Amino acid sequence: MAAAALTREGGEDAFRRLFRFYRRRDASDLRGVVDFSAPGGQVFRSQLSISSVSDQDAHRAGLQPVNQWKAYGLRGYPGFIFIPNPFLPGCQRHWVKQCLKLYPEKPNVCNLDLHMAPEKTTDLWGQSKEQLKRKGSSKRESRSLLEKLRWVTLGYHYNWDTKKYSANHHTPFPSDLAFLSEQVAAACGFPGFQAQAGILNYYHFDSSLGIHVDESELDHSRPLLSFSFGQSSIFLLGGRKREEAPTAMFMHSGDIMVMSGFSRLLYHAVPRVLPNPEGTALPSCLDQPLSSGLPVGSVIEHSSDEDWQVCAKYLQSSRINMTIRQVLAEGQKFPEESGTNGEGQAPSEDSYHGNSKAKRHKPNTV
């Protein structure tokens, strides 16, 4: 196949060649992309720690009982776990709303802070919702602030100058997202996981995320958790060197990836965002309403019809990804730093995501 042939050509490293192949808008040969909805070949069933998460706690996080999840691994990638949409009906809507309405709010940090005065970024939702609801299909329409959002950081905020986290650049991590992450980590064999830092990525159909390794956390024994909502994407997972050709796989709305052990420090990237394979404006899993009966202590909230109307309009051409990680091991502290207050500026808007005009793809997280 064309993609496989590219990895044997000279010049660029194998990862870059496949990235460029799938990045092309006319790349129609997707036969080599792993689809976990129809596993086979290098895909195998992966065991979960079912007893580590009670059905009640799973329900409180908006998840099906763990014994109903399907989990898969990839041959050659120990520590990699793929869980196709384990969310209960309607519960994905909560996380989409949080990513658009709540998590971008101060004191969290976003890419728009680089270009706008603080008072201009205090209510992105309020400034965008009416414009989004009226939005048509014309590319000439001005973009709302939410559509200009590219990333938001939570908890320990990454210092883009030193490529480190710091004790003195920290804001409270959202308790609902921490609870969700703890349940998924426990089900994958990582009890006691602490959600300490998160990066939310906001993709559009012309977005990509460059080739990188997530290695800035001080503790690499804890997994990296990745949650996707909205439109689909192609995800590339490579090796410890860029000369190793990556494996391409689809990520659909509700899918969860866990990278741990050997797979925790592998090169990876997102070369392309795709319309969901059902051919509808939104995947059917997002059309399902939330059940009226939520358990006591649930972190899931009902979304109003008005709020979901805004979210649904946004997702018709977008994908949201949440990556959560534990930065420090139990009892570990940050080393003393000199010459910096730990609050370095983040990169420019397009150095985080590639787009149709970007020439470079700098490393960050999926």
XYZ file of N, CA, C and O in Angstrom, residues 218-329:
448
model
N 7.916 14.375 36.006
C 9.032 13.835 36.782
C 8.862 12.344 37.046
O 9.842 11.634 37.293
N 7.619 11.857 36.998
C 7.356 10.441 37.246
C 6.780 9.810 35.984
O 5.664 10.108 35.596
N 7.564 8.938 35.336
C 7.101 8.275 34.113
C 6.479 6.909 34.389
O 6.091 6.209 33.456
N 6.382 6.535 35.658
C 5.775 5.245 35.978
C 4.251 5.312 35.942
O 3.587 4.283 35.910
N 3.708 6.500 35.967
C 2.264 6.687 35.903
C 1.826 6.847 34.449
O 2.556 7.405 33.624
N 0.642 6.412 34.092
C 0.218 6.454 32.685
C -0.195 7.843 32.219
O -0.464 8.739 33.023
N -0.242 7.993 30.923
C -0.840 9.168 30.297
C -2.209 8.739 29.774
O -2.323 7.743 29.061
N -3.257 9.473 30.145
C -4.622 9.148 29.749
C -5.098 10.145 28.700
O -4.899 11.355 28.848
N -5.743 9.646 27.654
C -6.213 10.499 26.558
C -7.678 10.197 26.273
O -8.054 9.041 26.056
N -8.519 11.255 26.286
C -9.953 11.137 26.041
C -10.316 11.985 24.822
O -9.913 13.152 24.734
N -11.097 11.438 23.896
C -11.464 12.163 22.673
C -12.980 12.303 22.553
O -13.726 11.370 22.872
N -13.410 13.469 22.043
C -14.837 13.747 21.849
C -15.045 14.511 20.547
O -14.247 15.372 20.191
N -16.133 14.213 19.863
C -16.478 14.944 18.641
C -16.085 14.196 17.388
O -16.283 12.982 17.280
N -15.516 14.912 16.432
C -15.110 14.298 15.174
C -13.937 13.348 15.400
O -13.325 13.328 16.469
N -13.620 12.567 14.404
C -12.595 11.529 14.533
C -11.215 12.053 14.137
O -11.076 13.170 13.638
N -10.203 11.220 14.343
C -8.841 11.609 13.952
C -8.029 10.359 13.654
O -8.427 9.237 13.974
N -6.883 10.582 13.022
C -5.869 9.537 12.864
C -4.768 9.827 13.878
O -4.267 10.947 13.968
N -4.418 8.815 14.642
C -3.371 8.921 15.644
C -2.218 8.018 15.225
O -2.443 6.863 14.821
N -1.006 8.530 15.267
C 0.189 7.759 14.924
C 0.979 7.457 16.183
O 1.328 8.368 16.943
N 1.278 6.172 16.408
C 2.080 5.752 17.545
C 3.328 5.054 17.024
O 3.243 4.044 16.326
N 4.488 5.641 17.338
C 5.746 5.134 16.809
C 6.585 4.427 17.851
O 6.075 3.753 18.748
N 7.902 4.608 17.751
C 8.831 3.948 18.653
C 9.637 4.957 19.444
O 9.286 6.125 19.547
N 10.752 4.495 19.985
C 11.637 5.378 20.756
C 12.475 6.260 19.836
O 13.067 7.240 20.279
N 12.549 5.878 18.549
C 13.274 6.670 17.563
C 12.349 6.991 16.404
O 11.480 6.201 16.051
N 12.570 8.135 15.796
C 11.698 8.546 14.693
C 11.947 7.740 13.427
O 11.151 7.772 12.506
N 13.047 6.989 13.386
C 13.303 6.127 12.238
C 12.375 4.912 12.222
O 12.279 4.215 11.209
N 11.706 4.658 13.332
C 10.772 3.536 13.399
C 9.414 3.988 12.862
O 8.860 4.994 13.318
N 8.887 3.251 11.892
C 7.603 3.613 11.294
C 6.482 3.466 12.319
O 6.418 2.461 13.037
N 5.582 4.432 12.415
C 4.493 4.358 13.388
C 3.323 3.516 12.887
O 3.208 3.228 11.697
N 2.467 3.149 13.819
C 1.193 2.504 13.500
C 0.102 3.563 13.523
O 0.027 4.362 14.467
N -0.731 3.575 12.480
C -1.834 4.535 12.399
C -3.104 3.891 12.932
O -3.362 2.711 12.687
N -3.901 4.668 13.671
C -5.158 4.154 14.204
C -6.191 5.270 14.249
O -5.855 6.460 14.325
N -7.458 4.877 14.162
C -8.547 5.839 14.283
C -8.860 6.077 15.758
O -8.828 5.161 16.580
N -9.208 7.334 16.079
C -9.771 7.661 17.378
C -11.130 8.312 17.134
O -11.228 9.300 16.393
N -12.165 7.749 17.743
C -13.520 8.254 17.569
C -14.031 8.843 18.884
O -13.398 8.710 19.934
N -15.186 9.468 18.825
C -15.745 10.130 20.003
C -15.977 9.128 21.132
O -16.566 8.059 20.933
N -15.487 9.478 22.315
C -15.627 8.632 23.487
C -14.487 7.674 23.707
O -14.385 7.062 24.776
N -13.600 7.512 22.733
C -12.485 6.575 22.876
C -11.470 7.076 23.899
O -11.232 8.284 24.029
N -10.856 6.122 24.594
C -9.839 6.427 25.599
C -8.571 5.659 25.252
O -8.624 4.481 24.900
N -7.433 6.331 25.322
C -6.128 5.693 25.153
C -5.337 5.831 26.444
O -5.371 6.886 27.082
N -4.617 4.784 26.792
C -3.745 4.802 27.962
C -2.351 4.397 27.497
O -2.178 3.332 26.893
N -1.383 5.252 27.764
C 0.010 4.974 27.403
C 0.811 4.837 28.694
O 0.899 5.785 29.479
N 1.354 3.632 28.916
C 2.094 3.367 30.146
C 3.290 2.483 29.838
O 3.428 1.959 28.731
N 4.158 2.320 30.830
C 5.308 1.441 30.665
C 6.137 1.801 29.451
O 6.499 2.965 29.241
N 6.438 0.813 28.624
C 7.241 1.032 27.422
C 6.603 2.081 26.512
O 7.300 2.910 25.904
N 5.279 2.074 26.399
C 4.593 2.975 25.469
C 4.478 4.403 25.988
O 4.074 5.299 25.245
N 4.842 4.623 27.249
C 4.699 5.965 27.842
C 5.595 6.992 27.167
O 5.258 8.182 27.126
N 6.746 6.572 26.647
C 7.717 7.514 26.096
C 7.960 7.293 24.604
O 9.068 7.489 24.113
N 6.924 6.896 23.898
C 7.037 6.695 22.458
C 6.630 7.956 21.703
O 5.803 8.746 22.161
N 7.220 8.122 20.516
C 6.810 9.227 19.648
C 5.370 8.999 19.191
O 4.953 7.872 18.913
N 4.610 10.095 19.112
C 3.242 10.005 18.617
C 2.834 11.353 18.036
O 3.506 12.367 18.225
N 1.720 11.352 17.300
C 1.265 12.567 16.615
C -0.165 12.370 16.132
O -0.669 11.239 16.061
N -0.808 13.486 15.785
C -2.132 13.466 15.149
C -2.013 14.236 13.833
O -1.992 15.463 13.837
N -1.883 13.544 12.705
C -1.706 14.257 11.439
C -2.995 14.801 10.845
O -2.949 15.698 10.015
N -4.139 14.273 11.274
C -5.351 14.647 10.545
C -6.603 14.429 11.392
O -6.688 13.472 12.162
N -7.562 15.342 11.244
C -8.892 15.204 11.823
C -9.855 14.865 10.695
O -9.800 15.463 9.617
N -10.741 13.898 10.938
C -11.646 13.381 9.908
C -13.099 13.498 10.361
O -13.381 13.414 11.560
N -14.027 13.629 9.414
C -15.444 13.542 9.796
C -15.744 12.167 10.375
O -15.144 11.169 9.981
N -16.650 12.109 11.326
C -16.954 10.824 11.945
C -17.453 9.842 10.884
O -18.118 10.232 9.921
N -17.112 8.564 11.013
C -17.355 7.600 9.935
C -18.827 7.314 9.658
O -19.152 6.696 8.640
N -19.732 7.756 10.544
C -21.153 7.521 10.301
C -21.711 8.439 9.223
O -22.826 8.225 8.744
N -20.948 9.473 8.859
C -21.397 10.379 7.814
C -22.421 11.395 8.271
O -22.981 12.145 7.453
N -22.692 11.473 9.562
C -23.632 12.435 10.118
C -22.885 13.624 10.706
O -21.671 13.560 10.917
N -23.607 14.708 10.990
C -22.960 15.905 11.531
C -22.237 15.597 12.833
O -21.133 16.071 13.077
N -22.859 14.767 13.677
C -22.246 14.330 14.923
C -22.363 12.814 15.029
O -23.332 12.231 14.540
N -21.413 12.154 15.660
C -21.558 10.709 15.874
C -22.782 10.426 16.734
O -23.149 11.215 17.606
N -23.411 9.288 16.500
C -24.669 8.966 17.177
C -24.522 8.900 18.689
O -25.486 9.155 19.420
N -23.313 8.587 19.183
C -23.132 8.503 20.637
C -23.309 9.855 21.316
O -23.558 9.912 22.528
N -23.199 10.940 20.551
C -23.407 12.265 21.122
C -24.859 12.717 21.022
O -25.231 13.734 21.604
N -25.660 11.995 20.267
C -27.085 12.326 20.157
C -27.901 11.719 21.283
O -29.065 12.067 21.475
N -27.304 10.821 22.051
C -28.042 10.141 23.102
C -28.220 11.045 24.319
O -27.253 11.643 24.792
N -29.433 11.152 24.838
C -29.656 12.002 26.017
C -29.164 11.325 27.283
O -29.006 10.102 27.353
N -28.921 12.134 28.294
C -28.501 11.640 29.605
C -29.723 11.102 30.340
O -30.801 11.703 30.310
N -29.576 9.961 30.994
C -30.696 9.406 31.756
C -31.028 10.332 32.920
O -30.168 11.061 33.429
N -32.266 10.304 33.333
C -32.715 11.235 34.373
C -32.169 10.872 35.746
O -32.000 11.740 36.607
N -31.888 9.591 35.972
C -31.443 9.170 37.288
C -29.939 9.070 37.398
O -29.329 8.126 36.901
N -29.314 10.031 38.055
C -27.872 9.988 38.290
C -27.619 9.528 39.714
O -28.362 9.887 40.636
N -26.577 8.737 39.928
C -26.323 8.236 41.287
C -25.868 9.336 42.224
O -25.389 10.394 41.798
N -26.029 9.079 43.518
C -25.564 10.026 44.528
C -24.053 10.223 44.367
O -23.307 9.251 44.204
N -23.619 11.466 44.382
C -22.199 11.755 44.245
C -21.696 11.762 42.819
O -20.479 11.832 42.591
N -22.600 11.706 41.833
C -22.162 11.720 40.437
C -21.456 13.031 40.107
O -21.872 14.107 40.551
N -20.375 12.939 39.327
C -19.696 14.161 38.874
C -20.313 14.673 37.576
O -19.959 15.749 37.097
N -21.218 13.895 36.989
C -21.867 14.276 35.738
C -23.033 15.225 36.021
O -23.812 15.005 36.958
N -23.132 16.267 35.216
C -24.229 17.220 35.344
C -25.066 17.203 34.070
O -24.537 16.988 32.974
N -26.356 17.431 34.217
C -27.214 17.576 33.054
C -26.855 18.865 32.319
O -26.632 19.906 32.944
N -26.775 18.807 31.011
C -26.545 20.006 30.200
C -27.891 20.530 29.728
O -28.749 19.756 29.301
N -28.076 21.829 29.804
C -29.312 22.416 29.306
C -29.370 22.260 27.792
O -28.329 22.107 27.128
N -30.574 22.299 27.246
C -30.720 22.214 25.791
C -29.961 23.331 25.105
O -29.345 23.137 24.050
N -29.984 24.530 25.704
C -29.286 25.678 25.108
C -27.779 25.449 25.102
O -27.099 25.696 24.094
N -27.246 24.962 26.210
C -25.805 24.709 26.272
C -25.400 23.637 25.266
O -24.374 23.767 24.574
N -26.191 22.564 25.166
C -25.812 21.516 24.240
C -25.942 21.979 22.792
O -25.181 21.547 21.934
N -26.867 22.877 22.516
C -26.988 23.420 21.160
C -25.695 24.100 20.744
O -25.221 23.941 19.608
N -25.085 24.844 21.659
C -23.814 25.512 21.375
C -22.708 24.474 21.191
O -21.915 24.549 20.238
N -22.646 23.496 22.103
C -21.609 22.465 22.016
C -21.725 21.668 20.717
O -20.725 21.388 20.050
N -22.955 21.299 20.358
C -23.168 20.503 19.154
C -22.750 21.264 17.910
O -22.149 20.694 16.991
N -23.051 22.552 17.881
C -22.649 23.365 16.732
C -21.130 23.400 16.615
O -20.562 23.272 15.525
N -20.459 23.560 17.744
C -18.999 23.581 17.752
C -18.429 22.261 17.239
O -17.506 22.237 16.419
N -18.978 21.144 17.709
C -18.415 19.835 17.380
C -18.671 19.401 15.945
O -18.063 18.430 15.491
N -19.549 20.075 15.228
C -19.808 19.682 13.839
C -18.561 19.767 12.980
O -18.460 19.078 11.962
N -17.596 20.574 13.382
C -16.349 20.685 12.613
C -15.119 20.572 13.512
O -14.035 20.997 13.127
N -15.294 19.987 14.698
C -14.199 20.017 15.671
C -14.095 18.730 16.471
O -15.032 17.929 16.537
N -12.944 18.580 17.087
C -12.656 17.468 17.984
C -11.983 18.037 19.225
O -11.163 18.952 19.139
N -12.352 17.501 20.386
C -11.740 17.910 21.652
C -11.019 16.710 22.245
O -11.551 15.598 22.254
N -9.807 16.932 22.739
C -9.043 15.866 23.367
C -8.550 16.327 24.728
O -8.073 17.457 24.867
N -8.682 15.479 25.733
C -8.166 15.769 27.069
C -7.049 14.773 27.375
O -7.260 13.561 27.253
N -5.866 15.245 27.724
C -4.806 14.351 28.189
C -4.476 14.693 29.634
O -4.267 15.850 29.982
N -4.450 13.655 30.449
C -4.265 13.824 31.886
C -3.049 13.022 32.308
O -2.847 11.893 31.864
N -2.256 13.601 33.195
C -1.059 12.911 33.674
C -0.767 13.239 35.125
O -1.194 14.283 35.642
N -0.058 12.336 35.775
C 0.477 12.569 37.104
C 1.905 13.049 36.937
O 2.729 12.389 36.312
N 2.211 14.213 37.492
C 3.527 14.828 37.296
C 4.548 14.297 38.293
O 5.703 14.048 37.942
N 4.135 14.131 39.537
C 5.040 13.750 40.616
C 4.651 12.400 41.197
O 3.466 12.087 41.337
N 5.639 11.605 41.561
C 5.374 10.377 42.293
C 4.957 10.730 43.722
O 5.139 11.858 44.192
